[in-house]
Each structure stands twice: as C-alpha cells, then as structure tokens.
Tab-separated table of C-alpha atoms in Angstrom:
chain	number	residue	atom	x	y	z
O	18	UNK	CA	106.806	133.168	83.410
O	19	UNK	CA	107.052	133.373	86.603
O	20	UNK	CA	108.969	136.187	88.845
O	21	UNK	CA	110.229	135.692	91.751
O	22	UNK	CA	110.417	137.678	95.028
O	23	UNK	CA	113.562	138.080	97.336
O	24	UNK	CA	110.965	136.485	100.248
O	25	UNK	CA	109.069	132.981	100.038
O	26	UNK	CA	105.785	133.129	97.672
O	27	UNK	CA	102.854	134.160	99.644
O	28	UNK	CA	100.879	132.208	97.913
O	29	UNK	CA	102.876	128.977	97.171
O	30	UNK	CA	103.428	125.619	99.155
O	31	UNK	CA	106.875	124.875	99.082
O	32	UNK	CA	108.411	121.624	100.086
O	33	UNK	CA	110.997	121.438	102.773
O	34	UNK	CA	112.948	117.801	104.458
O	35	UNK	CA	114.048	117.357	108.102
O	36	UNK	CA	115.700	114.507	109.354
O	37	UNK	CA	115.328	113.493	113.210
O	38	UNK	CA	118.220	111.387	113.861
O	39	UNK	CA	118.663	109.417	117.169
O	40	UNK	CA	121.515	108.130	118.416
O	41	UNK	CA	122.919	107.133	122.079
O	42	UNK	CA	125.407	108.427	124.400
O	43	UNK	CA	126.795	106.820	127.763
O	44	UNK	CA	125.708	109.596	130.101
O	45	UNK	CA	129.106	110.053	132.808
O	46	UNK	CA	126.875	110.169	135.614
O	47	UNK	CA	124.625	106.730	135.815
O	48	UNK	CA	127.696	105.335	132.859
O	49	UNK	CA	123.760	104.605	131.418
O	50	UNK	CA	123.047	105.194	127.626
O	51	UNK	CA	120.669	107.695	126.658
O	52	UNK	CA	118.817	108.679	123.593
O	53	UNK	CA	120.195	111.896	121.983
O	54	UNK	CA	119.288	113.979	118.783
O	55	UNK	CA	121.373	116.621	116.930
O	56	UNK	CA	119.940	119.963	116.453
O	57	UNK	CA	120.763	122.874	114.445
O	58	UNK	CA	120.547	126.269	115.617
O	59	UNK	CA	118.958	128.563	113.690
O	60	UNK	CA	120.624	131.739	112.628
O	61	UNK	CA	117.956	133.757	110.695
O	62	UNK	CA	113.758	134.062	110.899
O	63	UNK	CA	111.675	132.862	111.576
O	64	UNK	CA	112.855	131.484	115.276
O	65	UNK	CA	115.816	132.970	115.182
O	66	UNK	CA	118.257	131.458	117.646
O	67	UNK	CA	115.965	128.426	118.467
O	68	UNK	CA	116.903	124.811	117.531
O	69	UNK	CA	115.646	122.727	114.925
O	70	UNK	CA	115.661	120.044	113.048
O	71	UNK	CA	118.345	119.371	110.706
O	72	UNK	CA	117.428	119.798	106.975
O	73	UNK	CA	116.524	122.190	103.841
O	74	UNK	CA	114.310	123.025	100.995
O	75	UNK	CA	113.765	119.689	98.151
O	76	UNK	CA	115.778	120.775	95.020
O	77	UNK	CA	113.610	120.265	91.835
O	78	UNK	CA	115.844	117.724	90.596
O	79	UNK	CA	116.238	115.345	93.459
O	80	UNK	CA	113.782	113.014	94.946
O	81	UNK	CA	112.680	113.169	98.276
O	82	UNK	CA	114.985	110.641	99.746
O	83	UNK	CA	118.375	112.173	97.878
O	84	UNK	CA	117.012	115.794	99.421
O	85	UNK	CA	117.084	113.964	103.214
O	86	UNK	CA	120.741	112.160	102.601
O	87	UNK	CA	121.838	115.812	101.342
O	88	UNK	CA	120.738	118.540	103.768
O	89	UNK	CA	121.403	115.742	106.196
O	90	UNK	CA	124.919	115.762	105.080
O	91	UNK	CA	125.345	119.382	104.695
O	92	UNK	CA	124.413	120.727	108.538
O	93	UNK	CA	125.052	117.664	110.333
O	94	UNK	CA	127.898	115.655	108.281
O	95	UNK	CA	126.201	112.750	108.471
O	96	UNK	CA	125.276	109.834	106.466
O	97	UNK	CA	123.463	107.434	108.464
O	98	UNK	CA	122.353	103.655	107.073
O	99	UNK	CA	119.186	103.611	108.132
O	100	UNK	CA	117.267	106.407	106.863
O	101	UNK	CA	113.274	105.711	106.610
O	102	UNK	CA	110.424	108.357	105.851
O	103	UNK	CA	108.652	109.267	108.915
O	104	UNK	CA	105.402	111.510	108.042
O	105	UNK	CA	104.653	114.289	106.368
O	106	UNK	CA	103.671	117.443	108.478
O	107	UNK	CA	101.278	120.407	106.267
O	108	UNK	CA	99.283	121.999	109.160
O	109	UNK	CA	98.405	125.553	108.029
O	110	UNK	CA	99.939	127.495	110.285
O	111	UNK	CA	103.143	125.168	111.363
O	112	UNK	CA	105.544	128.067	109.551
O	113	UNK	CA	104.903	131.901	108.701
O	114	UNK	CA	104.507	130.732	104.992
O	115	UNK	CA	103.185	127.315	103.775
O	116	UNK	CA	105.760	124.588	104.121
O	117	UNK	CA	104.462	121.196	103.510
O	118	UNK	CA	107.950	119.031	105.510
O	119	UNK	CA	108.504	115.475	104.462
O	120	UNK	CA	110.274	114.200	107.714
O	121	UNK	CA	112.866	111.212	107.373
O	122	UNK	CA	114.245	109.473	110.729
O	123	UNK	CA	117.401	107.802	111.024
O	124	UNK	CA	119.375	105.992	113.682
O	125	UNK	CA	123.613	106.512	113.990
O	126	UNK	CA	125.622	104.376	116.158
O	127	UNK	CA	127.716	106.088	118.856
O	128	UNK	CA	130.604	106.219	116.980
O	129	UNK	CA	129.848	107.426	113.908
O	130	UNK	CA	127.739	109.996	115.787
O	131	UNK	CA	131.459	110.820	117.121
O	132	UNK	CA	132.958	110.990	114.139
O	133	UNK	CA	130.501	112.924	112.575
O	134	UNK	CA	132.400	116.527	112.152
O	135	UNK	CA	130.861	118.786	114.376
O	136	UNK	CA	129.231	121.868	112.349
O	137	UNK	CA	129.403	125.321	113.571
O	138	UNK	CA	125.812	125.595	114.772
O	139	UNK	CA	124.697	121.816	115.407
O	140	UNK	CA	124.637	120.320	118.862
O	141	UNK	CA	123.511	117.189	120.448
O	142	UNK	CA	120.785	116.980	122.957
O	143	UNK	CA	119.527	114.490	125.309
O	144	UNK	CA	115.468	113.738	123.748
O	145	UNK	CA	114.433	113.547	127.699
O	146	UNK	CA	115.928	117.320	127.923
O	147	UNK	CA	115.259	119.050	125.004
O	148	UNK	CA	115.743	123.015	124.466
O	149	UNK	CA	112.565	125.044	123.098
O	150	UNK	CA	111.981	123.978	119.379
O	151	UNK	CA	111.307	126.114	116.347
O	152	UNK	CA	108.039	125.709	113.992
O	153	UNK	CA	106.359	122.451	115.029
O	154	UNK	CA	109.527	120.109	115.557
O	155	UNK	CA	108.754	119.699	119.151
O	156	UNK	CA	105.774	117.687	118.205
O	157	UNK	CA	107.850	116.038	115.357
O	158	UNK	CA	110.238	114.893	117.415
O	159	UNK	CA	107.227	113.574	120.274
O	160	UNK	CA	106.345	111.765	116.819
O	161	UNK	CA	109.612	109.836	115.990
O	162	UNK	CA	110.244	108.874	120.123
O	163	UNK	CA	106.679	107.393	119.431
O	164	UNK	CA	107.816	106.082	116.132
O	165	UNK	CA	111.162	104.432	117.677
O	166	UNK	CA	109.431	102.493	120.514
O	167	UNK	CA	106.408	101.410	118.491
O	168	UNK	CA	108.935	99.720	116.294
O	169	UNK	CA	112.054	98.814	118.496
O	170	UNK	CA	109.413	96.213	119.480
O	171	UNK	CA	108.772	94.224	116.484
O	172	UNK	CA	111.896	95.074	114.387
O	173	UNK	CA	115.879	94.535	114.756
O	174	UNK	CA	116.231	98.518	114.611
O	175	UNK	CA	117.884	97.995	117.716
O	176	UNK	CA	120.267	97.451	115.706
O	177	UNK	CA	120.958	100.921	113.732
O	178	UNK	CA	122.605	102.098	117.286
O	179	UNK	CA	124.857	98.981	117.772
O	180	UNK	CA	128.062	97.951	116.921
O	181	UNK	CA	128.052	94.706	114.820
O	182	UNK	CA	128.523	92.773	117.446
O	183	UNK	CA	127.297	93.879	121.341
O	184	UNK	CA	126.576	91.744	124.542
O	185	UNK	CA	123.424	91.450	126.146
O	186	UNK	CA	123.646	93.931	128.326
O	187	UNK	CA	124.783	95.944	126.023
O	188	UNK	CA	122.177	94.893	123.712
O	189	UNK	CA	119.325	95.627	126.812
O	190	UNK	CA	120.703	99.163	127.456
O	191	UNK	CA	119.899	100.537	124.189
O	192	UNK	CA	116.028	99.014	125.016
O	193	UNK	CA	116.206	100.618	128.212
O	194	UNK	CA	116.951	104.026	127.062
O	195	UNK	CA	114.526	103.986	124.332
O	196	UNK	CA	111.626	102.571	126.571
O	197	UNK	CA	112.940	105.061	129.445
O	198	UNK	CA	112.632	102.018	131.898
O	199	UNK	CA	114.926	99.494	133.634
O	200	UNK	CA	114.257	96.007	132.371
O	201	UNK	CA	115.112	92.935	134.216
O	202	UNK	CA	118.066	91.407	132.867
O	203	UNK	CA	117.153	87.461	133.405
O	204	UNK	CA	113.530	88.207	131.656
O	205	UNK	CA	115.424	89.947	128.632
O	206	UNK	CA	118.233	87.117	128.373
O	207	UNK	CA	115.071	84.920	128.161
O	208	UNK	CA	112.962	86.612	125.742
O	209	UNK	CA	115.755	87.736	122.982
O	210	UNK	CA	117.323	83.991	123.424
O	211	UNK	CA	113.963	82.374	122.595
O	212	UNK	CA	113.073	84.969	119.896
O	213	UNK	CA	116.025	83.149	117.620
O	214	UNK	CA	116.907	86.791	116.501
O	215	UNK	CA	120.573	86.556	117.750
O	216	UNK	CA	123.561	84.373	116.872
O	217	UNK	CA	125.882	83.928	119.900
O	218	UNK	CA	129.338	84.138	118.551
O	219	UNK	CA	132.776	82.477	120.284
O	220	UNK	CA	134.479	85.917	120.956
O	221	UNK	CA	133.522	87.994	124.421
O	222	UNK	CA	134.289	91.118	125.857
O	223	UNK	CA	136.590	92.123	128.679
O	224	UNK	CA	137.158	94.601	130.738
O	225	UNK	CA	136.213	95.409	134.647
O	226	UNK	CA	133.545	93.001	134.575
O	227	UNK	CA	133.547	89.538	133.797
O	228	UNK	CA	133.834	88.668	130.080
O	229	UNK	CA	130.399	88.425	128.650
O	230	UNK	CA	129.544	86.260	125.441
O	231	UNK	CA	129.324	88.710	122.423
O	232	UNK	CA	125.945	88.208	120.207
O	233	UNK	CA	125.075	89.507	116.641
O	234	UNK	CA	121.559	89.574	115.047
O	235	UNK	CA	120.363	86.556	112.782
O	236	UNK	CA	119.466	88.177	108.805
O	237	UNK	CA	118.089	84.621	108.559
O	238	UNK	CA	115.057	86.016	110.405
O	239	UNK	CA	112.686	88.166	108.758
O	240	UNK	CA	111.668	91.103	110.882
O	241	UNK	CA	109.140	93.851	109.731
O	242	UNK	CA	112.565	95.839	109.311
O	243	UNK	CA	111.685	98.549	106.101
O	244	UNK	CA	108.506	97.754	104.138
O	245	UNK	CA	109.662	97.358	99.900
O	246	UNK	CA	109.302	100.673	99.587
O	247	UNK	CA	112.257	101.853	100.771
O	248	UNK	CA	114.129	99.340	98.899
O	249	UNK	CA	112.369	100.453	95.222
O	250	UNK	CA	112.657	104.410	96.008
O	251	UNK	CA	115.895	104.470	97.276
O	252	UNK	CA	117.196	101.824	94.718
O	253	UNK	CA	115.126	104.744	92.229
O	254	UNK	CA	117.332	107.760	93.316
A	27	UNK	CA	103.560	139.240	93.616
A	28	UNK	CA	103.836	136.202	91.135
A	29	UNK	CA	102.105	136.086	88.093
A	30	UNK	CA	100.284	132.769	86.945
A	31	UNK	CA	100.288	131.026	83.951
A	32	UNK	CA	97.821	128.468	82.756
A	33	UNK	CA	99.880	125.154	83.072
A	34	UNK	CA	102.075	124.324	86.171
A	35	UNK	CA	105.213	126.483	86.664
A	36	UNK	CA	108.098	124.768	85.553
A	37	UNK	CA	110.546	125.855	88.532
A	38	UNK	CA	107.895	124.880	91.342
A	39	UNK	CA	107.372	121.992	92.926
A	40	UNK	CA	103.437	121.412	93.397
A	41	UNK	CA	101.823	119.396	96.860
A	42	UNK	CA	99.113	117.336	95.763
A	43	UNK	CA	96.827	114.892	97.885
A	44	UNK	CA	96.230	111.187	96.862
A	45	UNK	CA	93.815	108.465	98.890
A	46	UNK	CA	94.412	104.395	98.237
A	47	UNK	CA	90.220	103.527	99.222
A	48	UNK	CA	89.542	99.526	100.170
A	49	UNK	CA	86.667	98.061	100.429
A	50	UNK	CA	85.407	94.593	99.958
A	51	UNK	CA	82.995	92.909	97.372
A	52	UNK	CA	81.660	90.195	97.213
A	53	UNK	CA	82.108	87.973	94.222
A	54	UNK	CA	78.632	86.610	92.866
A	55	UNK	CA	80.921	83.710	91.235
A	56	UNK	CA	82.003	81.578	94.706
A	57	UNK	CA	80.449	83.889	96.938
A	58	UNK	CA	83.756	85.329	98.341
A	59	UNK	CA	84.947	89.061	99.241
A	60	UNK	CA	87.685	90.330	97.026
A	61	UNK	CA	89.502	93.653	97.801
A	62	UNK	CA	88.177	96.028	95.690
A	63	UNK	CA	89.315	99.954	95.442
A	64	UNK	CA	87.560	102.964	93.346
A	65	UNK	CA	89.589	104.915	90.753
A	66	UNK	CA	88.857	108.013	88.745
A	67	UNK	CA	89.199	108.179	84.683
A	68	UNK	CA	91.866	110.935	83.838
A	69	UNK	CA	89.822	112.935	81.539
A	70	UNK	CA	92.771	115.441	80.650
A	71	UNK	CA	96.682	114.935	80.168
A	72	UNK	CA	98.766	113.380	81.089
A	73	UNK	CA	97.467	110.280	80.500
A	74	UNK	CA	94.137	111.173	79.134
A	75	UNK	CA	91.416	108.024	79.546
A	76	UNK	CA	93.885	106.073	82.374
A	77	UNK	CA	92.788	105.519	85.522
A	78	UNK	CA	94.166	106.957	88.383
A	79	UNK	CA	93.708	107.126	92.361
A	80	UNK	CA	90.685	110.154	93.721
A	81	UNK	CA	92.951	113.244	94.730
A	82	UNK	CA	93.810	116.678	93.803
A	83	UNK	CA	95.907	119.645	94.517
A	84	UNK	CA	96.516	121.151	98.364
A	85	UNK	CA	94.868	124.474	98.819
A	86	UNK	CA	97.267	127.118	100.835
A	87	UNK	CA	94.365	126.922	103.104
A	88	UNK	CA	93.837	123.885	104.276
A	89	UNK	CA	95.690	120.731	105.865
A	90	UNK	CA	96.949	117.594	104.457
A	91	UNK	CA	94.204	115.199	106.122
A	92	UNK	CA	91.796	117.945	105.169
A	93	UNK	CA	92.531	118.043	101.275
A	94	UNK	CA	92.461	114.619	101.706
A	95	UNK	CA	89.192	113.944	103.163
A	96	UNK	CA	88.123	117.212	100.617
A	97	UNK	CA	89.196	115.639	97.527
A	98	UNK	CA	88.107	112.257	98.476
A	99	UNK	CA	84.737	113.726	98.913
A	100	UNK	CA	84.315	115.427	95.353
A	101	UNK	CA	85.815	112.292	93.295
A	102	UNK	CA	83.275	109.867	94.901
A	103	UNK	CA	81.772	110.913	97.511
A	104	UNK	CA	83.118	108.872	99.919
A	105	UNK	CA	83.668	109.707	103.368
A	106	UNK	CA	85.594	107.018	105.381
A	107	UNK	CA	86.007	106.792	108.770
A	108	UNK	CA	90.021	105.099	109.152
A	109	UNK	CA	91.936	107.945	106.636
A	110	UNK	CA	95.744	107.726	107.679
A	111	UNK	CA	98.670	109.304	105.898
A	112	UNK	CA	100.316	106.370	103.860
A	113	UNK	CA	103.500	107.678	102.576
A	114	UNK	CA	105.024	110.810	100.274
A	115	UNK	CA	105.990	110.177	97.122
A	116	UNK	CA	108.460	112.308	95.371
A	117	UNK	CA	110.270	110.138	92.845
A	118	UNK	CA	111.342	113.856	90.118
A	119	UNK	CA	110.216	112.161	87.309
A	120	UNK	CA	106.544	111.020	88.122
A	121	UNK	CA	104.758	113.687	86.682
A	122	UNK	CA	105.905	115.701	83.675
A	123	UNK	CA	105.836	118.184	86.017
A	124	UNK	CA	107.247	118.600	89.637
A	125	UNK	CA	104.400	117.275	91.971
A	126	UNK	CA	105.403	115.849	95.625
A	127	UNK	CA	102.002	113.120	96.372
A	128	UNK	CA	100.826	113.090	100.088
A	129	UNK	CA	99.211	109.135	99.582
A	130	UNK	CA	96.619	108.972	102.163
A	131	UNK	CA	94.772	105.410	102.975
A	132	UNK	CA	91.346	104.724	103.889
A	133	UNK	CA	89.036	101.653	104.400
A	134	UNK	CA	85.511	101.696	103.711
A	135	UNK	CA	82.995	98.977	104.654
A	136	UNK	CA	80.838	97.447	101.738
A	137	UNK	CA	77.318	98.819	102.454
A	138	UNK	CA	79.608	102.646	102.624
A	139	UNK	CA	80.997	101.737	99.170
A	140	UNK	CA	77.705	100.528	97.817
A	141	UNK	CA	75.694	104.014	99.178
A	142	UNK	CA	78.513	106.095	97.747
A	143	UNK	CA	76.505	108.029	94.826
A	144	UNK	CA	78.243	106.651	91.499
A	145	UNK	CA	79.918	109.797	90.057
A	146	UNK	CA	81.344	109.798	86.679
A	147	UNK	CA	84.006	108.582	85.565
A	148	UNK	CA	84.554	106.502	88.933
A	149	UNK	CA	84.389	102.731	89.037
A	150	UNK	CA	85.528	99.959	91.583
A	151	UNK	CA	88.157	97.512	90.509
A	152	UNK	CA	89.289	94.145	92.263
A	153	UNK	CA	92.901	94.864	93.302
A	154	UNK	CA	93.767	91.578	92.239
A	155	UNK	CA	92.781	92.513	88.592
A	156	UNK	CA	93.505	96.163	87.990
A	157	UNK	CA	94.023	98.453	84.993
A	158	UNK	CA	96.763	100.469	83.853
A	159	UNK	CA	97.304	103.087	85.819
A	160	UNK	CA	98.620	106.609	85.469
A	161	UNK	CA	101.716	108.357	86.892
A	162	UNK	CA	103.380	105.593	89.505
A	163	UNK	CA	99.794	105.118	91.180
A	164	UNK	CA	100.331	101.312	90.113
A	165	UNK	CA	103.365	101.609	93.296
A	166	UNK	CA	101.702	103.460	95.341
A	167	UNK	CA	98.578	100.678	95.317
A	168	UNK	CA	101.453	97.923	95.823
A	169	UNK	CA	102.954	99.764	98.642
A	170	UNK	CA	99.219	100.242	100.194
A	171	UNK	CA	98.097	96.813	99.653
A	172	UNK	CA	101.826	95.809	101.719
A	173	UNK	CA	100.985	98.280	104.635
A	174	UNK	CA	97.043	96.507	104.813
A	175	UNK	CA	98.752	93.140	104.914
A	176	UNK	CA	101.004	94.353	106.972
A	177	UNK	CA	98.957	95.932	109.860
A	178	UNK	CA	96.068	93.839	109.767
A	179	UNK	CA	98.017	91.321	111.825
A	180	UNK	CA	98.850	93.669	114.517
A	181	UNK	CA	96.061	95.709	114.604
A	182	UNK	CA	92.370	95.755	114.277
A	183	UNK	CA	91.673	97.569	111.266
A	184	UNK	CA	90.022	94.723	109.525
A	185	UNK	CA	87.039	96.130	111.491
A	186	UNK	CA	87.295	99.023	109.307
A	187	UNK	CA	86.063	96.637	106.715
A	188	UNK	CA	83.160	95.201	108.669
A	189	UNK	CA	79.668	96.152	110.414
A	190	UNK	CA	79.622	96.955	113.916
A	191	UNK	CA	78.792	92.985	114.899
A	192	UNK	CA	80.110	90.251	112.282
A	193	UNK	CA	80.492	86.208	112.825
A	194	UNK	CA	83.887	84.884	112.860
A	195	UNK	CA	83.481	83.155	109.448
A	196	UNK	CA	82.835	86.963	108.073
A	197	UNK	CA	86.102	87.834	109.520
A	198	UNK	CA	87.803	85.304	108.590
A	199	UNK	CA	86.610	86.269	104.818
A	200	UNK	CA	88.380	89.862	105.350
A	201	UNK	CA	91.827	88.246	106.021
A	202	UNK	CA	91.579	85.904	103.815
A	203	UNK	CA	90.384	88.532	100.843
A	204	UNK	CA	93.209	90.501	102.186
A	205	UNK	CA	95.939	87.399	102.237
A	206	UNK	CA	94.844	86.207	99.547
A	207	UNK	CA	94.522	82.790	100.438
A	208	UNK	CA	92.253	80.395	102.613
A	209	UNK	CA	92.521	80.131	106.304
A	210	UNK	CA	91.988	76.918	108.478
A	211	UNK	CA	88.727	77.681	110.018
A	212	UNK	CA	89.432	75.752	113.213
A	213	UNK	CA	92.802	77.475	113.640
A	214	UNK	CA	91.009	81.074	112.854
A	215	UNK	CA	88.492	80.574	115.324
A	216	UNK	CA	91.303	79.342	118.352
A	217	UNK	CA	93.698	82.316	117.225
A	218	UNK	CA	90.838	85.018	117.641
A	219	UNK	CA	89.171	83.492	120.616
A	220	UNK	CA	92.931	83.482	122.523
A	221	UNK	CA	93.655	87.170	121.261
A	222	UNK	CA	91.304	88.428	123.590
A	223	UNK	CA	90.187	91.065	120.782
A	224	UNK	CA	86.783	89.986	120.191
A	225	UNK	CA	83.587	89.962	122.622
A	226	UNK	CA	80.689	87.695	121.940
A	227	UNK	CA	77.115	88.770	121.679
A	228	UNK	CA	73.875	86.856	122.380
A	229	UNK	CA	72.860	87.631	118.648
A	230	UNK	CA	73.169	85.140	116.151
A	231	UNK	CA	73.437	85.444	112.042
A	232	UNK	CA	70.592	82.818	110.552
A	233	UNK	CA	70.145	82.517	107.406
A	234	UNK	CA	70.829	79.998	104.762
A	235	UNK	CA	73.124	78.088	107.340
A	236	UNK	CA	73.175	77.380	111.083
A	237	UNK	CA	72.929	80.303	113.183
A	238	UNK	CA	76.576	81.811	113.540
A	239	UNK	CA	76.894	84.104	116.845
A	240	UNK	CA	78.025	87.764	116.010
A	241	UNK	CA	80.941	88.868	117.476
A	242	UNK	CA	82.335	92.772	118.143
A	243	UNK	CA	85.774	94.183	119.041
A	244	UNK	CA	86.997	94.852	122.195
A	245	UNK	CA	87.207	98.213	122.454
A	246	UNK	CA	89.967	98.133	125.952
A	247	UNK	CA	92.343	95.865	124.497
A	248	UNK	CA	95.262	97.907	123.314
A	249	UNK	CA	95.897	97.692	119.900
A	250	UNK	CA	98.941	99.571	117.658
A	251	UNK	CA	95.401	100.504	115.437
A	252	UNK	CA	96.509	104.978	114.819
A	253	UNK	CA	99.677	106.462	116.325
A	254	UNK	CA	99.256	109.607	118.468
A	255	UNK	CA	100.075	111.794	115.649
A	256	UNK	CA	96.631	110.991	113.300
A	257	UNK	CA	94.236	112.202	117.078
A	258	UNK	CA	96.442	115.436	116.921
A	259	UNK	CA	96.820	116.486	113.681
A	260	UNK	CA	93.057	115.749	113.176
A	261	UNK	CA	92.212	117.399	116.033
A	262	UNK	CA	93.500	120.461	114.747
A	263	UNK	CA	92.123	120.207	111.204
C-alpha cells in the first residue's frame, strides 16, 4: 500500500499536460493580425500569481491526448481541432518537485477563440509581449513559436487559424504574423498559386476595399499535415 | 513519507525512457543495406522471452535525454551521436500497469553498431522482418520508421548513417534502404549535386569497381536537421 501525503511525493515523478494554444487577433492599431496565446494565472505555489500554461495533472485512466482535450477544456473552455503533441519537457529542476509535462499545441481560429467563455483567471496575450512565465513555460512557449514557423512552411496549418474560406491577403496575414515579417504580396500570390494548394472559389468578399476572390485549401494535396500517429492515438482514446 | 512495495503502485503513473536505434547492414545476399535496429529479450513479465526496444525507468535525478542516453548505454552499449525525443506514448492500457514512454530516436552508423560489445540478450533485426514485440513497441517502431522517412528528405540525417566521406552511390544505398525501393541513379546524382548539400573531395573509393569520388556534407547549408530545443535541453543535461 501506498500512503499518501497532503503535498506531492518527494520522491515520485508525476505526470502533468499543458497545452500552448495560438491563435490570432486583429491588433486596433496597425488593423494587422497578431499571434496570441491564452494563459492562466496561477492562484497557489509554486509561482503564485504568475501565468502559465493552461493544463493539469494526467488522470490514471485517460490517455495522454484525452488529459490535453480535458484540462484544456476545463481552464480555457476550449476545444480546438487541431491538437498535436509538441515535446515532452523532464529537466530536473523545471518544478519544486519532479514533473515530467507532456506538452500538446493547438491552433483556434479567431472566432472560436471569441467564443471561447472567458474563465475567471485566463487571459490572452500577444506571444511578441508576453508577461513573466511560471516553471519553464517561457522556454516552452520559445519552443512551439519555433514549432509553428518550422511547420507553417511545409504544411496547410495555416489553416487551423482560418475561416474555411479567406482571401489572399487574408490568407498572407496570418504568414506574416507568424514569420513576424511583411511579405510581398505579388511574390506570395505567385508562390501559393503555383503551389496548387488552393482552390479559387466564385464567391468574393466586400467591404471598403475592392472585392477580392475568396480561396479555400485543396485536401486533394497531400501536405506533411499530422504524421499517422495522431490519427491511431487519438482514434485509440 | 511513502512506503514501497515490490511491484509498481497501482495508483501511480510511472515515466519510463524508450530509444528506437537504426543502423544499416549490409545484406551478404545482393550486397544491399537494410535498416536494421537492436532489441532487448524481456527476461521477466510482462511478456517474458518477447523482444522489446533498450530503455528503462527515469531516475528522480536525472533528465529525459539523460535516462535516455543512460539506459541506452547499459542495454547495448551504444552511444549514438543524433538521440532526439521521438514522441510520448501514453495510450492507459499499454502496460498492465500505468507507465507514460518518453520514445527517444537515435541513428548509429554501421562500423558504431558493429563495435558495440554484444550484450546478452540483445540482437539486431532488419526492420523489414521483425519479431513480435512487447507492449505497443511494434507502433512505436512504425511511427519511428514514418518520422526517418519523413525527415530524411528535408534534412541531412542520412549522414547519421554514414562515415564522415561516402560516394554518392553509398548514399544513395541509405535512401533507398530507408524508402525501400530503388532510386534512378542518374536522377540521384542531379538531385544531390543541385541541393547544394554535398562538397566533393579529391579522394576517390577504388576497389572492386571504378574509382567513385567521396563526397561530405556541407556543413553551412541550413538544414531543418535538430530544432533549438534538443542544443538547450542537452546543454543543460
């Protein structure tokens, strides 16, 4: 048998999930989109009062992935559809007792980042402006931006922060505020047109500009989008 | 203070440390490297006399690349030089008991694998023709094998499986072990020589056949080969 103490096991490694999810939000100023994260703030020790990382401990009975969705769910109220394993972080001293994190990433679109309900406790911060981070999430979250660009390149995750269907522009804003760079609009309309990723469809969008052709990604195309992995655990759980 | 019993608790969940090893062998029958990978004979339950992938449990005391690289080391003595976390696995029921898996992935060139001292119960297997394995190591070698398909074509981690200087018919035999299937030689040669990647030597491979120059990488071209994460967290192992 084994009896248990009111504090964590000194001499136990215990299993915790975060979640870094990104998302983007038109900033009022430059009416540019920027990258932005939800954080939690932590009411008790250790780090008191700093922010975090949205998650929780893994539950005996779930696997990894169900523990993300859940303490995803529970501070932030969201669910996103693209949820992918990120790394898992076990340096020795990265929390006053040994947590071993599994950290899952996930993209929202704008509006359901919106919608989501917003918790007592959780707000959402601009990744080029971030407060002071508990435990080691500040590297974490240096991880995932590193994560996001690698793989914006190659893959339609682009995507995950779009509506269904977007304009170019539209579509070249969310690369800009990942890559933190203005991109040249004429060598972008070039290089997504000849990459036969996107389906242009007959509808366009109006407003104060003039009406520009609406696009939506080709799922003809295979795109180094989620290795099989993902597929068999989450299919698993 | 927690009192142990003999066999794992039942309400913990236990952090152990797994490494996928490839290597390449050639086959005395046409001559041609096969991917080839050591495993360890279980020789206690569960599954007593299966074989399973070199790991072992994390100590409180050390990090995850450093059990790695720890239990690596007393399964087969191996001590690669490319060892990057692979993935977490954390399906509940995988073990009889509650065990998250940190999978770690290394290559190892063929003179490495052939010095390695031959411990017990450790024997090299062509990947193409393994055993049954234990617990859900057979998924964790699929999902390995995917990621080296995967990243060999972006990267240049097929020099993990090389010497220092190779001919371009020797590298041609990694991607081809690794694709399993034949390349056009012609077409190899013209894809490698545009890449930029490689840097011909004066030397020159005789043998048996016409002298075939050696080639190296190019150590300035920038490749995706090891995000930023695997330099810091090894730096402070």
């Amino acid at each position: 048998m084994v009896t248990r103490t009111a504090g964590p096991d000194v001499d136990t490694t215990r299993v915790a999930v975060s979640t870094v999810i990104f998302s983007l939000r038109r900033d009022p100023a430059d009416d540019r989109p920027a990258v932005v994260m939800p954080l939690v703030r932590r009411t008790r020790d250790p780090y008191e009062g700093l922010w975090a990382l949205p998650g929780g401990w893994l539950d005996l009975s779930e696997s990894l992935d169900t523990a993300a969705s859940r303490t995803l769910g529970e501070t932030t109220g969201l669910a996103p559809s693209f949820l992918e394993q990120l790394y898992a972080f076990g340096a020795v001293d990265r929390s006053p007792s040994r947590v071993v994190s599994i950290v899952y990433w996930a993209l929202v679109r704008p509006d359901e980042a919106e919608r989501a309900a917003a918790e007592e406790n959780v707000a959402w911060f601009d990744t080029a402006d971030l407060p002071c981070l508990a435990f080691d999430h500040r590297e974490i979250v240096d991880y995932a931006l590193w994560r996001l660009r690698s793989k914006v390149g190659y893959s339609r995750i682009a995507h995950g922060l779009l509506a269904d269907e977007f304009t170019l522009a539209e579509l070249r804003e969310v690369y800009e505020a990942i890559y933190s760079r203005r991109l040249d609009p004429a060598n972008f309309r070039r290089q997504v047109e000849n990459s036969g990723t996107l389906i242009p469809t007959e509808r366009f969008r109006t407003g104060s500009h003039r009406p520009a052709r609406l696009y939506r990604y080709n799922r003809e195309v295979e795109l180094a989008d989620r290795g099989p992995l993902t597929h068999s655990e989450s299919s698993r759980s």
